[in-house]
Structures are given as structure tokens and as C-alpha cells.
GROMACS .gro file of C-alpha atoms in nm:
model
  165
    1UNK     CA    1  11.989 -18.475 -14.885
    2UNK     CA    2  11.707 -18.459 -15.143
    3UNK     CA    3  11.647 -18.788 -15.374
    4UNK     CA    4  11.502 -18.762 -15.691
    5UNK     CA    5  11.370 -19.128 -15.651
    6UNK     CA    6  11.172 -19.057 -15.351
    7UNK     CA    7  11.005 -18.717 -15.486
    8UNK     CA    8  10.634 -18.722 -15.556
    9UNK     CA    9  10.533 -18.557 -15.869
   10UNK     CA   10  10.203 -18.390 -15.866
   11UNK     CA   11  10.083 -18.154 -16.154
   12UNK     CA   12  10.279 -17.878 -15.957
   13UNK     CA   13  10.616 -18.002 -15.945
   14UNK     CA   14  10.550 -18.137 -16.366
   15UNK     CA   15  10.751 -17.952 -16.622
   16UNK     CA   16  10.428 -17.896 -16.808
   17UNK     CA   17  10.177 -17.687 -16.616
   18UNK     CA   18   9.822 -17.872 -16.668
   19UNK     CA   19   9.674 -17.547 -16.776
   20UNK     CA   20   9.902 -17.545 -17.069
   21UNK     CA   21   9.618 -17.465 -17.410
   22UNK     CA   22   9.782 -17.590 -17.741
   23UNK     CA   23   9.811 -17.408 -17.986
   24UNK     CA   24   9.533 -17.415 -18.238
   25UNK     CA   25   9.815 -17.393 -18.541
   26UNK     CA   26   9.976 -17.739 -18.462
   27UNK     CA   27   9.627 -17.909 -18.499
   28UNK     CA   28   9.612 -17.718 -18.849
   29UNK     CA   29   9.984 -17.848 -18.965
   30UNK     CA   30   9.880 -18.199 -18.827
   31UNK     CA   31   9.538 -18.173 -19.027
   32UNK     CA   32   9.802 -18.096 -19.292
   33UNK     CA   33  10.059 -18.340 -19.293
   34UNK     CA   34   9.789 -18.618 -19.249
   35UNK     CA   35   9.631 -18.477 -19.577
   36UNK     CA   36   9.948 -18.503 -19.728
   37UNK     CA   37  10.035 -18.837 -19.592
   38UNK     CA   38   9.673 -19.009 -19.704
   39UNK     CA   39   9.725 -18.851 -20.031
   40UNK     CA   40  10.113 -19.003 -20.102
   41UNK     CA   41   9.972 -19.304 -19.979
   42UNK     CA   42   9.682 -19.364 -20.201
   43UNK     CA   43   9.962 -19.269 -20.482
   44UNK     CA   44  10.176 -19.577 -20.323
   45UNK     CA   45   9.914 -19.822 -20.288
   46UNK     CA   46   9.757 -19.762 -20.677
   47UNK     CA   47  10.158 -19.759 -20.811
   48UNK     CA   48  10.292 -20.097 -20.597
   49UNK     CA   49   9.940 -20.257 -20.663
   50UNK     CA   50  10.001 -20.242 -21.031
   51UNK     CA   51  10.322 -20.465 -21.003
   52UNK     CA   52  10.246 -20.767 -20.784
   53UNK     CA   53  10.510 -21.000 -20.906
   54UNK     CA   54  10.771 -20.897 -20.688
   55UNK     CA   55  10.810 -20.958 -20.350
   56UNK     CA   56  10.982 -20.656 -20.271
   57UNK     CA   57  10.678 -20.454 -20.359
   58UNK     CA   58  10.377 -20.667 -20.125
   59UNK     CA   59  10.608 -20.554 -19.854
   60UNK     CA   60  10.612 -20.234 -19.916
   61UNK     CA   61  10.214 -20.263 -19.999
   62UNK     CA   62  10.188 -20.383 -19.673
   63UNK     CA   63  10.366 -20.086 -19.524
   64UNK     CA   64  10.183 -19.848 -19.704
   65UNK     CA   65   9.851 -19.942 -19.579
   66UNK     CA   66   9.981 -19.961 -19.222
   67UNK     CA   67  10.144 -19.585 -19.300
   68UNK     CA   68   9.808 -19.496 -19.478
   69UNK     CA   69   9.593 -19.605 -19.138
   70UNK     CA   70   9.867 -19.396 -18.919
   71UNK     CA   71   9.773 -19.089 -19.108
   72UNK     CA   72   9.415 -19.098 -19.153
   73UNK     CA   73   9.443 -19.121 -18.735
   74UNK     CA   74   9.643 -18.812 -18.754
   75UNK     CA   75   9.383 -18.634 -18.949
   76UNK     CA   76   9.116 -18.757 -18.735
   77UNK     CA   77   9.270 -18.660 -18.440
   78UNK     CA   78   9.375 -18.294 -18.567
   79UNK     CA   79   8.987 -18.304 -18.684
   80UNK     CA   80   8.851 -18.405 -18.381
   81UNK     CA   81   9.069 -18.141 -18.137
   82UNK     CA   82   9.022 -17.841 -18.386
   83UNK     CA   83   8.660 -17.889 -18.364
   84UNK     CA   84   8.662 -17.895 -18.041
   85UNK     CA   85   8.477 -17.598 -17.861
   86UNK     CA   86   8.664 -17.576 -17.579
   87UNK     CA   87   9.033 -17.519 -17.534
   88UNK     CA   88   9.260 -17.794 -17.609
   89UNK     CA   89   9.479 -17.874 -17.289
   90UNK     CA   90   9.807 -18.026 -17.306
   91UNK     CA   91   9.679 -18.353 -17.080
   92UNK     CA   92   9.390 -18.411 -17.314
   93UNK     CA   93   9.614 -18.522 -17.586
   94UNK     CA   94   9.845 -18.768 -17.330
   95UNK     CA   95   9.581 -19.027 -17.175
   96UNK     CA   96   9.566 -19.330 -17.370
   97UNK     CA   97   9.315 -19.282 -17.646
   98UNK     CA   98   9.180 -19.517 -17.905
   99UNK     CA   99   9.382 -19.290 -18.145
  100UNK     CA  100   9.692 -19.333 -17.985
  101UNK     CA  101   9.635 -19.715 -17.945
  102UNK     CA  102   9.545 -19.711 -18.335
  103UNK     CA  103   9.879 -19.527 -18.425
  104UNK     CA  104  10.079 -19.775 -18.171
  105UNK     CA  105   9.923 -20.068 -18.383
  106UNK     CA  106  10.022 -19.910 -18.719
  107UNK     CA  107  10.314 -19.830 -18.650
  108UNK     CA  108  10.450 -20.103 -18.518
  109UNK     CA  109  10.277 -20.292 -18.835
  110UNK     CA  110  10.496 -20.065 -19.026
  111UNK     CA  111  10.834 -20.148 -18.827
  112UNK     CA  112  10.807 -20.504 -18.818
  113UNK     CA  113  10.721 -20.496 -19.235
  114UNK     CA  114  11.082 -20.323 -19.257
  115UNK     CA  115  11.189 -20.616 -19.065
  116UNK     CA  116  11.053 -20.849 -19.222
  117UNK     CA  117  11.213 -20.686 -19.554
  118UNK     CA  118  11.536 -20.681 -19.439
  119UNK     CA  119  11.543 -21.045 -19.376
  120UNK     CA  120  11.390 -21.103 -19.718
  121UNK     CA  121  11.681 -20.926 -19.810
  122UNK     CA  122  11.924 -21.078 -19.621
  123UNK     CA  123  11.797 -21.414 -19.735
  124UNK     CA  124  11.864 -21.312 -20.091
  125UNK     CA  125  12.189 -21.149 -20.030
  126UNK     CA  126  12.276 -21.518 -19.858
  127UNK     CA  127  12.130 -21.813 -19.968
  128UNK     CA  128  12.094 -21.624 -20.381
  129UNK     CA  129  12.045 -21.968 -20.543
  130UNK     CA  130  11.747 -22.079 -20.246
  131UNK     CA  131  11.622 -21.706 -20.262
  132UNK     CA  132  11.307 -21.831 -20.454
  133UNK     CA  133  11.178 -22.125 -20.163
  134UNK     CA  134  11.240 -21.863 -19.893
  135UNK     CA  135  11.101 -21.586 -20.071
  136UNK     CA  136  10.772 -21.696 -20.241
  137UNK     CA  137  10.496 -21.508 -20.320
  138UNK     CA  138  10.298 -21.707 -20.130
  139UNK     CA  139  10.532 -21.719 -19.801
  140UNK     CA  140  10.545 -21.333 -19.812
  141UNK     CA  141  10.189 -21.251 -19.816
  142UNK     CA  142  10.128 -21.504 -19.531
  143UNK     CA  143  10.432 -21.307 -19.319
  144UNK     CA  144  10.250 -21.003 -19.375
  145UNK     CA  145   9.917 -21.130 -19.291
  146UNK     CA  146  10.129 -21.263 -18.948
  147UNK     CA  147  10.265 -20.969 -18.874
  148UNK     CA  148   9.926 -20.746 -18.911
  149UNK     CA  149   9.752 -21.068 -18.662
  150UNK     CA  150  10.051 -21.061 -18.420
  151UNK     CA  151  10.066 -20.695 -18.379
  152UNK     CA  152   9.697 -20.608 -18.317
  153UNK     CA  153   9.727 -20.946 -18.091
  154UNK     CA  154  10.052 -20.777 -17.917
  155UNK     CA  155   9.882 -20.453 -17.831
  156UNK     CA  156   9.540 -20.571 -17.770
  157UNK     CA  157   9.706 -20.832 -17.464
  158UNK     CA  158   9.934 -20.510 -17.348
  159UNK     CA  159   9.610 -20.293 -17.326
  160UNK     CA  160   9.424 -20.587 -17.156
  161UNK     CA  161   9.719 -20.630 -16.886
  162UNK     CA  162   9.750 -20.218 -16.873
  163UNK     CA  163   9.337 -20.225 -16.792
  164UNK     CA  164   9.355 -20.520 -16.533
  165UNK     CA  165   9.618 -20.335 -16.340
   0.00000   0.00000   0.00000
């Protein structure tokens, strides 16, 4: 009886054949979308940055950057491989790349600013007459400044502990 558990996987028995080229027209709709994505951003940033009083919006701010950062990776990354003089193989793009460590970090910025939203809003929904202590201003920028440290702190020890090993 065969067991899938003891099988040894070698670039022959992958589902992707390591000779696999990619196609040149995905690089050109990522070099796309990223355009797209830098350019809704910059319209985000310059429209939340004009209303500061809210808290609601330095969250969002805070996403937007972190959303702005994972595209301009994207575009750099659909620059860098359609450049590129030789083919594009599938395995180039899986390895664990500075780009791919930079999306990780932004988007992970990105998920725990949605979190940290949702509690805002859960506080409010709550606690409405204490709303104001919990939610500052002042409290919110310092959570997103927390979450930006923690999460390049978070994937710089998991890259650390994935190099030592």
C-alpha cells in the first residue's frame, strides 16, 4: 500500500513541471493593476489626509499607505520580471524574495489596521458615552504606529528563525 505521507516529492513527481515559462501577459496585467492600485492610492491618501479629525479616517490612512507599499511591490516586481532577458520560470517567482517579504509585511500592516478598526468600532458601538477616552486621536495614531513596529518586528524574527534553520 502506497502512503502519501511517506512519498518524496522531487521536481518530477510536482504538479508544476520546473520548466514551466510564464507567460509574459500576466507580468503586463500585474504592471497594470499595480499602476492602477498606486494611482487609487495616491487619490486615498490626498482625500483622507484632508480630514484628520476623525478617527475613522487615520485608520484608513494607515491602510492606504500599507495598500500603497503592496502595490508599488507589485509593479516592481512585474517591472523587474518583464525586463528580464531571459525566460521567466515558474520557480523564479516562488523562493522567498525581498518582494515577497515586502508584500507579507504590508499586508499584514493592512489586516491588522482592519482589526484594529473594528475594535474602534466595537468600542463605540459599546461603551458610546466612553467612546471618546478609548478612541482619541492621540491613542489611534500610537496603535497604528504599533501595529506598523510590531509587524515589521513579527516578520523580521520569522525570517531570522526561517534563516537560522
Amino acid at each position: 500500500m502506497n502512503d502519501i505521507y511517506s512519498q518524496v516529492w522531487t521536481t518530477e513527481t510536482s504538479a508544476i513541471p520546473p520548466d514551466l515559462a510564464v507567460e509574459p501577459e500576466l507580468f503586463k496585467i500585474l504592471c497594470f493593476l499595480g499602476t492602477l492600485g498606486i494611482i487609487l492610492n495616491i487619490l486615498n491618501i490626498v482625500t483622507l489626509s484632508m480630514s484628520t479629525e476623525q478617527v475613522t479616517y487615520k485608520i484608513l490612512l494607515g491602510m492606504t499607505v500599507a495598500d500603497l507599499l503592496v502595490n508599488i511591490t507589485l509593479f516592481c516586481l512585474s517591472i523587474i520580471f518583464q525586463t528580464s532577458p531571459n525566460t521567466v520560470k515558474i520557480y523564479h517567482i516562488m523562493p522567498i524574495s525581498l518582494i515577497s517579504i515586502l508584500m507579507r509585511l504590508f499586508a499584514s500592516i493592512s489586516n491588522w489596521s482592519a482589526v484594529l478598526m473594528a475594535t474602534i468600532r466595537l468600542l463605540v458601538v459599546t461603551f458610546p458615552l466612553k467612546a471618546a477616552i478609548y478612541a482619541s486621536p492621540k491613542r489611534v495614531k500610537v496603535s497604528i504606529g504599533l501595529i506598523y513596529i510590531l509587524c515589521i518586528g513579527l516578520q523580521v524574527l520569522f525570517y531570522a528563525m526561517v534563516a537560522y534553520w
